[in-house]
Tab-separated table of C-alpha atoms in Angstrom:
chain	number	residue	atom	x	y	z
A	1	MET	CA	10.310	-25.728	-18.724
A	2	ILE	CA	7.213	-23.771	-17.812
A	3	PHE	CA	6.359	-25.751	-14.656
A	4	ARG	CA	9.738	-25.090	-13.090
A	5	GLU	CA	9.487	-21.429	-14.067
A	6	LEU	CA	6.000	-21.183	-12.552
A	7	PHE	CA	7.138	-22.768	-9.313
A	8	TYR	CA	10.211	-20.573	-9.030
A	9	THR	CA	8.325	-17.344	-9.829
A	10	PHE	CA	5.530	-17.985	-7.348
A	11	PHE	CA	7.988	-19.144	-4.704
A	12	LYS	CA	9.705	-15.778	-5.069
A	13	ILE	CA	6.361	-13.946	-4.864
A	14	GLY	CA	5.471	-15.893	-1.704
A	15	LEU	CA	8.845	-15.208	-0.128
A	16	PHE	CA	8.819	-11.453	-0.650
A	17	SER	CA	5.200	-10.655	0.055
A	18	PHE	CA	4.992	-9.227	3.526
A	19	GLY	CA	1.966	-7.410	4.833
A	20	GLY	CA	-0.438	-9.669	2.998
A	21	GLY	CA	-3.120	-9.100	0.415
A	22	TYR	CA	-2.929	-5.989	-1.674
A	23	ALA	CA	0.669	-5.230	-0.744
A	24	MET	CA	1.736	-8.150	-2.913
A	25	LEU	CA	-0.310	-7.206	-5.981
A	26	ALA	CA	2.395	-4.954	-7.414
A	27	LEU	CA	4.976	-7.717	-7.088
A	28	ILE	CA	2.681	-10.302	-8.698
A	29	GLN	CA	1.843	-7.987	-11.592
A	30	ASP	CA	5.500	-7.230	-12.232
A	31	GLU	CA	6.361	-10.935	-12.427
A	32	VAL	CA	3.430	-12.440	-14.325
A	33	VAL	CA	2.459	-9.536	-16.620
A	34	ASN	CA	5.652	-7.548	-17.222
A	35	LYS	CA	8.444	-10.127	-16.922
A	36	HIS	CA	6.905	-13.415	-18.038
A	37	ALA	CA	3.905	-12.160	-20.049
A	38	TRP	CA	1.885	-15.189	-18.942
A	39	ILE	CA	-1.269	-13.068	-18.910
A	40	SER	CA	-2.361	-9.598	-20.093
A	41	VAL	CA	-3.029	-6.574	-17.858
A	42	GLY	CA	-6.762	-6.951	-18.584
A	43	LYS	CA	-6.736	-10.583	-17.478
A	44	PHE	CA	-4.804	-9.599	-14.360
A	45	THR	CA	-7.457	-7.017	-13.470
A	46	ASP	CA	-10.064	-9.749	-13.961
A	47	ILE	CA	-8.194	-12.004	-11.538
A	48	ILE	CA	-8.212	-9.255	-8.919
A	49	ALA	CA	-11.958	-8.837	-9.430
A	50	ILE	CA	-12.462	-12.605	-9.127
A	51	SER	CA	-10.320	-12.670	-5.983
A	52	GLN	CA	-12.565	-10.056	-4.433
A	53	VAL	CA	-15.639	-12.212	-4.963
A	54	THR	CA	-14.160	-15.597	-4.081
A	55	PRO	CA	-12.850	-16.797	-0.742
A	56	GLY	CA	-9.211	-17.085	0.191
A	57	PRO	CA	-5.932	-15.201	0.037
A	58	ILE	CA	-5.358	-13.199	-3.129
A	59	ALA	CA	-1.855	-14.677	-3.608
A	60	ILE	CA	-3.271	-18.226	-3.664
A	61	ASN	CA	-6.120	-17.212	-5.970
A	62	THR	CA	-3.746	-15.559	-8.424
A	63	ALA	CA	-1.315	-18.489	-8.367
A	64	THR	CA	-4.092	-21.024	-8.975
A	65	TYR	CA	-5.586	-18.984	-11.824
A	66	ILE	CA	-2.330	-18.125	-13.587
A	67	GLY	CA	-1.024	-21.667	-13.118
A	68	TYR	CA	-4.018	-22.911	-15.087
A	69	GLU	CA	-4.103	-20.086	-17.667
A	70	SER	CA	-0.445	-20.396	-18.621
A	71	THR	CA	-0.372	-24.190	-18.964
A	72	LYS	CA	-4.038	-25.141	-19.461
A	73	SER	CA	-3.490	-27.907	-16.942
A	74	VAL	CA	-4.491	-28.562	-13.336
A	75	PHE	CA	-0.900	-29.545	-12.650
A	76	GLY	CA	0.231	-26.012	-13.559
A	77	SER	CA	-2.265	-24.679	-11.045
A	78	PHE	CA	-0.969	-27.043	-8.405
A	79	VAL	CA	2.692	-26.170	-9.028
A	80	ALA	CA	2.076	-22.395	-8.829
A	81	THR	CA	-0.061	-22.717	-5.672
A	82	LEU	CA	2.530	-24.941	-4.014
A	83	GLY	CA	5.239	-22.452	-4.948
A	84	VAL	CA	3.438	-19.466	-3.452
A	85	SER	CA	2.559	-21.315	-0.205
A	86	LEU	CA	5.896	-23.013	0.531
A	87	PRO	CA	7.771	-19.897	1.762
A	88	SER	CA	4.974	-19.267	4.295
A	89	VAL	CA	5.164	-22.857	5.494
A	90	ILE	CA	8.957	-22.873	5.788
A	91	VAL	CA	9.416	-19.457	7.439
A	92	THR	CA	6.469	-19.854	9.837
A	93	THR	CA	7.720	-23.319	10.863
A	94	LEU	CA	11.163	-21.849	11.607
A	95	LEU	CA	9.542	-19.071	13.679
A	96	PHE	CA	7.512	-21.707	15.539
A	97	LEU	CA	10.606	-23.756	16.380
A	98	PHE	CA	12.495	-20.635	17.449
A	99	LEU	CA	9.669	-19.491	19.738
A	100	LYS	CA	9.231	-22.960	21.196
A	101	LYS	CA	12.830	-22.834	22.311
A	102	TYR	CA	13.033	-19.230	23.495
A	103	ARG	CA	9.431	-18.408	24.457
A	104	SER	CA	10.148	-18.168	28.180
A	105	ARG	CA	13.086	-15.754	27.821
A	106	PRO	CA	12.265	-12.283	29.169
A	107	ILE	CA	13.439	-10.620	25.950
A	108	VAL	CA	10.869	-12.619	23.934
A	109	GLN	CA	8.128	-12.089	26.547
A	110	ASN	CA	8.660	-8.338	26.488
A	111	ALA	CA	8.809	-8.280	22.699
A	112	PHE	CA	5.338	-9.851	22.677
A	113	LYS	CA	4.005	-7.261	25.116
A	114	GLY	CA	5.031	-4.583	22.638
A	115	LEU	CA	3.763	-6.600	19.675
A	116	ARG	CA	0.272	-6.950	21.117
A	117	ILE	CA	-0.167	-3.188	21.023
A	118	ALA	CA	1.219	-2.886	17.494
A	119	VAL	CA	-0.915	-5.744	16.153
A	120	VAL	CA	-4.090	-3.978	17.341
A	121	GLY	CA	-2.930	-0.998	15.265
A	122	LEU	CA	-2.214	-3.160	12.221
A	123	ILE	CA	-5.614	-4.839	12.369
A	124	LEU	CA	-7.254	-1.435	12.793
A	125	SER	CA	-5.387	-0.154	9.735
A	126	ALA	CA	-6.702	-3.091	7.687
A	127	SER	CA	-10.287	-2.069	8.441
A	128	VAL	CA	-9.569	1.644	7.895
A	129	MET	CA	-8.097	0.872	4.462
A	130	LEU	CA	-11.320	-0.908	3.511
A	131	MET	CA	-13.435	2.124	4.426
A	132	ASN	CA	-13.377	3.597	0.935
A	133	GLY	CA	-15.798	4.552	-1.812
A	134	GLU	CA	-15.484	1.177	-3.442
A	135	ASN	CA	-16.731	-0.726	-0.391
A	136	PHE	CA	-19.141	1.932	0.895
A	137	ILE	CA	-21.290	2.927	-2.052
A	138	ASP	CA	-24.328	4.429	-0.279
A	139	GLY	CA	-26.218	4.809	3.018
A	140	SER	CA	-27.203	1.119	2.957
A	141	SER	CA	-23.510	0.161	3.088
A	142	LEU	CA	-23.117	2.178	6.296
A	143	ILE	CA	-26.170	0.493	7.795
A	144	ILE	CA	-24.901	-2.990	6.850
A	145	CYS	CA	-21.534	-2.186	8.470
A	146	ALA	CA	-23.107	-0.734	11.646
A	147	VAL	CA	-25.585	-3.607	12.062
A	148	SER	CA	-22.755	-6.112	11.484
A	149	CYS	CA	-20.652	-4.422	14.186
A	150	LEU	CA	-23.533	-4.640	16.663
A	151	LEU	CA	-24.263	-8.280	15.787
A	152	ILE	CA	-20.624	-9.271	16.256
A	153	PHE	CA	-20.164	-7.213	19.414
A	154	PHE	CA	-23.350	-8.123	21.270
A	155	LYS	CA	-24.473	-11.408	19.709
A	156	ASN	CA	-21.051	-12.786	18.722
A	157	ILE	CA	-22.588	-13.834	15.391
A	158	SER	CA	-20.540	-16.337	13.393
A	159	ALA	CA	-18.597	-14.873	10.454
A	160	ILE	CA	-20.145	-17.530	8.209
A	161	TYR	CA	-23.722	-16.401	8.988
A	162	LEU	CA	-22.663	-12.779	8.655
A	163	MET	CA	-21.239	-13.409	5.161
A	164	LEU	CA	-24.390	-15.252	4.065
A	165	ALA	CA	-26.746	-12.629	5.566
A	166	SER	CA	-24.874	-9.672	4.066
A	167	ALA	CA	-24.744	-11.386	0.661
A	168	ALA	CA	-28.518	-11.864	0.849
A	169	ALA	CA	-28.942	-8.195	1.840
A	170	GLY	CA	-26.802	-7.216	-1.160
A	171	ILE	CA	-28.954	-9.218	-3.574
A	172	LEU	CA	-32.161	-7.740	-2.092
A	173	LEU	CA	-30.842	-4.168	-2.196
A	174	TYR	CA	-28.900	-4.122	-5.447
A	175	GLY	CA	-29.866	-7.263	-7.382
B	1	MET	CA	-6.892	-38.650	14.278
B	2	LYS	CA	-10.033	-36.840	15.365
B	3	THR	CA	-7.982	-33.727	16.127
B	4	LEU	CA	-6.418	-33.851	12.662
B	5	LEU	CA	-9.788	-34.112	10.930
B	6	LEU	CA	-11.232	-31.317	13.078
B	7	LEU	CA	-8.211	-29.142	12.248
B	8	PHE	CA	-8.642	-29.781	8.538
B	9	TRP	CA	-12.373	-29.106	8.652
B	10	GLY	CA	-11.985	-26.022	10.859
B	11	PHE	CA	-9.472	-24.412	8.506
B	12	PHE	CA	-11.435	-25.528	5.451
B	13	LYS	CA	-14.436	-23.546	6.757
B	14	ILE	CA	-12.138	-20.606	7.514
B	15	GLY	CA	-10.681	-20.745	3.990
B	16	ALA	CA	-14.130	-21.032	2.430
B	17	PHE	CA	-15.634	-18.017	4.196
B	18	THR	CA	-12.707	-15.608	4.175
B	19	PHE	CA	-13.453	-12.690	1.902
B	20	GLY	CA	-11.674	-9.366	1.639
B	21	GLY	CA	-8.266	-10.308	2.979
B	22	GLY	CA	-6.766	-12.260	5.809
B	23	TYR	CA	-7.790	-10.095	8.735
B	24	ALA	CA	-11.466	-10.841	8.262
B	25	MET	CA	-10.864	-14.478	9.188
B	26	ILE	CA	-9.492	-13.671	12.639
B	27	PRO	CA	-12.919	-13.949	14.336
B	28	LEU	CA	-13.602	-17.213	12.509
B	29	ILE	CA	-10.313	-18.812	13.586
B	30	LYS	CA	-10.847	-17.591	17.137
B	31	ALA	CA	-14.404	-18.981	17.270
B	32	GLU	CA	-13.227	-22.345	15.971
B	33	LEU	CA	-9.930	-22.923	17.812
B	34	VAL	CA	-10.245	-20.789	20.966
B	35	ASP	CA	-13.961	-20.755	21.851
B	36	LYS	CA	-15.176	-24.081	20.443
B	37	GLN	CA	-12.291	-26.572	20.557
B	38	LYS	CA	-10.304	-24.745	23.273
B	39	TRP	CA	-7.013	-25.826	21.681
B	40	VAL	CA	-5.312	-22.476	22.346
B	41	ASP	CA	-6.034	-19.708	24.860
B	42	GLU	CA	-6.945	-16.182	23.825
B	43	GLY	CA	-3.588	-14.593	24.702
B	44	ASP	CA	-1.632	-17.222	22.751
B	45	PHE	CA	-4.012	-16.713	19.847
B	46	TYR	CA	-3.304	-12.980	19.673
B	47	ASP	CA	0.428	-13.654	19.852
B	48	THR	CA	0.016	-15.975	16.874
B	49	ILE	CA	-1.357	-13.041	14.865
B	50	ALA	CA	1.844	-11.128	15.619
B	51	VAL	CA	3.958	-14.084	14.453
B	52	ALA	CA	1.841	-14.623	11.327
B	53	GLN	CA	2.309	-10.924	10.503
B	54	SER	CA	6.088	-11.263	10.734
B	55	SER	CA	6.242	-14.158	8.293
B	56	PRO	CA	5.950	-13.723	4.503
B	57	GLY	CA	2.868	-14.830	2.589
B	58	PRO	CA	-0.869	-14.878	3.264
B	59	LEU	CA	-1.901	-14.348	6.887
B	60	VAL	CA	-4.358	-17.263	6.835
B	61	VAL	CA	-1.688	-19.723	5.645
B	62	ASN	CA	0.776	-18.522	8.302
B	63	MET	CA	-1.863	-18.841	11.020
B	64	ALA	CA	-2.732	-22.357	9.796
B	65	VAL	CA	0.937	-23.409	9.834
B	66	PHE	CA	1.644	-21.973	13.291
B	67	LEU	CA	-1.547	-23.144	14.989
B	68	GLY	CA	-1.401	-26.539	13.232
B	69	LEU	CA	2.124	-27.105	14.595
B	70	LYS	CA	1.085	-25.932	18.054
B	71	ILE	CA	-1.984	-28.180	18.221
B	72	ALA	CA	-0.821	-31.369	16.494
B	73	LYS	CA	2.819	-30.999	15.366
B	74	PHE	CA	3.857	-31.694	11.762
B	75	ARG	CA	0.727	-33.584	10.753
B	76	GLY	CA	-1.434	-30.866	12.269
B	77	MET	CA	0.417	-28.280	10.203
B	78	VAL	CA	-0.136	-30.231	6.984
B	79	MET	CA	-3.865	-30.719	7.661
B	80	ALA	CA	-4.497	-27.109	8.736
B	81	THR	CA	-2.595	-25.665	5.755
B	82	LEU	CA	-4.341	-27.953	3.273
B	83	GLY	CA	-7.672	-27.048	4.833
B	84	ALA	CA	-6.983	-23.315	4.586
B	85	THR	CA	-5.798	-23.367	0.958
B	86	LEU	CA	-8.057	-25.994	-0.654
B	87	PRO	CA	-11.248	-23.856	-0.826
B	88	SER	CA	-9.438	-21.119	-2.816
B	89	PHE	CA	-7.715	-23.677	-5.001
B	90	ILE	CA	-10.924	-25.531	-5.844
B	91	THR	CA	-12.996	-22.366	-6.392
B	92	ILE	CA	-10.457	-20.625	-8.607
B	93	LEU	CA	-9.668	-23.739	-10.610
B	94	TRP	CA	-13.370	-24.224	-11.254
B	95	ILE	CA	-13.731	-20.611	-12.375
B	96	ALA	CA	-10.595	-20.791	-14.541
B	97	ILE	CA	-11.809	-23.943	-16.285
B	98	LEU	CA	-15.548	-23.386	-16.623
B	99	PHE	CA	-16.815	-20.062	-15.566
B	100	GLN	CA	-14.841	-17.269	-17.152
B	101	ASN	CA	-17.306	-14.436	-16.628
B	102	PHE	CA	-18.168	-15.193	-13.028
B	103	GLN	CA	-17.072	-11.750	-11.810
B	104	HIS	CA	-19.538	-10.032	-14.177
B	105	ASN	CA	-22.589	-11.968	-12.980
B	106	PRO	CA	-25.127	-9.365	-11.695
B	107	TYR	CA	-26.134	-11.473	-8.671
B	108	VAL	CA	-22.513	-12.000	-7.675
B	109	ILE	CA	-21.899	-8.256	-7.979
B	110	ALA	CA	-25.015	-7.407	-5.927
B	111	ALA	CA	-24.155	-9.951	-3.205
B	112	PHE	CA	-20.693	-8.484	-2.828
B	113	LYS	CA	-21.982	-4.968	-2.495
B	114	GLY	CA	-23.621	-6.312	0.672
B	115	VAL	CA	-20.646	-8.367	1.846
B	116	LYS	CA	-17.982	-5.652	1.609
B	117	PRO	CA	-19.266	-3.357	4.406
B	118	ALA	CA	-19.838	-6.434	6.613
B	119	VAL	CA	-16.188	-7.427	6.136
B	120	VAL	CA	-15.130	-4.050	7.557
B	121	ALA	CA	-17.120	-4.865	10.710
B	122	LEU	CA	-15.525	-8.300	10.829
B	123	ILE	CA	-12.089	-6.682	11.141
B	124	LEU	CA	-13.020	-3.653	13.259
B	125	VAL	CA	-14.629	-5.469	16.192
B	126	PRO	CA	-11.743	-7.935	16.840
B	127	ALA	CA	-9.309	-4.996	16.983
B	128	TRP	CA	-11.409	-3.638	19.843
B	129	SER	CA	-11.724	-7.008	21.658
B	130	MET	CA	-8.004	-7.545	21.328
B	131	ALA	CA	-7.208	-4.134	22.825
B	132	LYS	CA	-9.475	-4.961	25.757
B	133	LYS	CA	-8.025	-8.434	26.287
B	134	SER	CA	-4.449	-7.115	26.131
B	135	GLN	CA	-5.445	-4.431	28.676
B	136	ILE	CA	-4.479	-1.558	26.457
B	137	LYS	CA	-6.174	1.477	27.967
B	138	GLY	CA	-5.800	5.191	28.624
B	139	LEU	CA	-3.050	6.915	26.690
B	140	THR	CA	-1.633	3.587	25.451
B	141	LEU	CA	-4.764	3.301	23.269
B	142	LEU	CA	-3.348	6.143	21.195
B	143	ILE	CA	-0.461	3.952	20.004
B	144	PRO	CA	-2.544	1.504	17.940
B	145	VAL	CA	-4.601	4.396	16.563
B	146	LEU	CA	-1.453	6.219	15.419
B	147	ILE	CA	-0.022	3.012	13.926
B	148	ALA	CA	-3.287	2.409	12.060
B	149	ALA	CA	-3.230	5.959	10.660
B	150	ALA	CA	0.426	5.646	9.597
B	151	VAL	CA	-0.149	2.335	7.810
B	152	ALA	CA	-3.523	3.226	6.263
B	153	PHE	CA	-2.898	6.831	5.206
B	154	TYR	CA	0.873	7.158	4.906
B	155	LYS	CA	1.591	3.606	3.682
B	156	VAL	CA	4.281	3.020	6.302
B	157	SER	CA	5.381	-0.638	6.186
B	158	PRO	CA	3.863	-2.842	8.924
B	159	ILE	CA	7.249	-4.581	9.249
B	160	LEU	CA	8.686	-1.358	10.646
B	161	PHE	CA	6.119	-1.308	13.453
B	162	ILE	CA	6.582	-5.003	14.218
B	163	VAL	CA	10.322	-4.520	14.694
B	164	ALA	CA	9.834	-1.276	16.649
B	165	ALA	CA	7.199	-2.897	18.902
B	166	MET	CA	9.578	-5.692	19.882
B	167	ILE	CA	12.283	-3.180	20.814
B	168	VAL	CA	9.929	-0.781	22.622
B	169	GLY	CA	8.356	-3.739	24.466
B	170	ASN	CA	11.758	-4.557	25.902
B	171	LEU	CA	12.614	-0.954	26.732
B	172	ALA	CA	9.272	-0.337	28.441
B	173	TYR	CA	8.750	-3.627	30.278
B	174	GLY	CA	12.319	-4.907	30.487
B	175	ARG	CA	13.430	-2.847	33.462
B	176	LYS	CA	10.211	-3.196	35.513
B	177	LYS	CA	11.014	-6.038	37.853
């Protein structure tokens, strides 16, 4: 039964994908290309490319796309997307309930003091990892990044306007 | 009811404009829930990022679940999560059904050459604001920089730092009374 298999596979992918985004690509590829052969390597590369130019988490995008491709039905898409999201919902809800109960304990308070420093580092690493030749192709890329930084820092520009403005700049420069 | 609709709509916008991975949506969630609706304060918001990091799955879904529960319990969680995931679901389904060669369209490619460097800025600036808000200064500023280098260049697992940070937090602040 392909729907059950889809749900189970994407549930597993959702459950074991820590660190978000590209960290889970290897796991997804192993399951959907190597083990189940639902799609080819070429198609998988296409999905990654599509994910880069469409909004939303890559795990959800992949689940939605493969769910449709492997069953040719919207229901397949729905089942795979539900499967990949459920572990997040369940585990985060458990964490929420745990914190609600123990939030005021000193051990939890102090853990958060440490976490705040580490999370700054993790966010910083996410931006450092994006500073590569694929995202910065020429001097204009550097200017777009620098101007964006200034606009966010001094003008607190909304991310939505920033996305629209930078897309327009891209079309003007490279289109 | 109004809160539930606002939660759905807020996360729908977040889901629709999040490109290049979960971290880029941090400023958008903050603008919507902290600055505009004032449902959570800034410190709580940053703690939520730490929790979302410790849970499996996409950051944006974890943030939606946690903040949805915090703001409007179970129903809030359902609305926020649906809002965050629906834009991807609709877009990808549409592409899968109708628009197979979307990623090769020259205008799409050109637009994204512009968007990608802007996304870097969208992640970089919040890291700075967060350090300031959490009063990380002086030598302590070196810690996040070293963590960033370890994760970005040496591919050390973020989970390791999350666990270590909780322990070090207790060792460093636990005995100060």
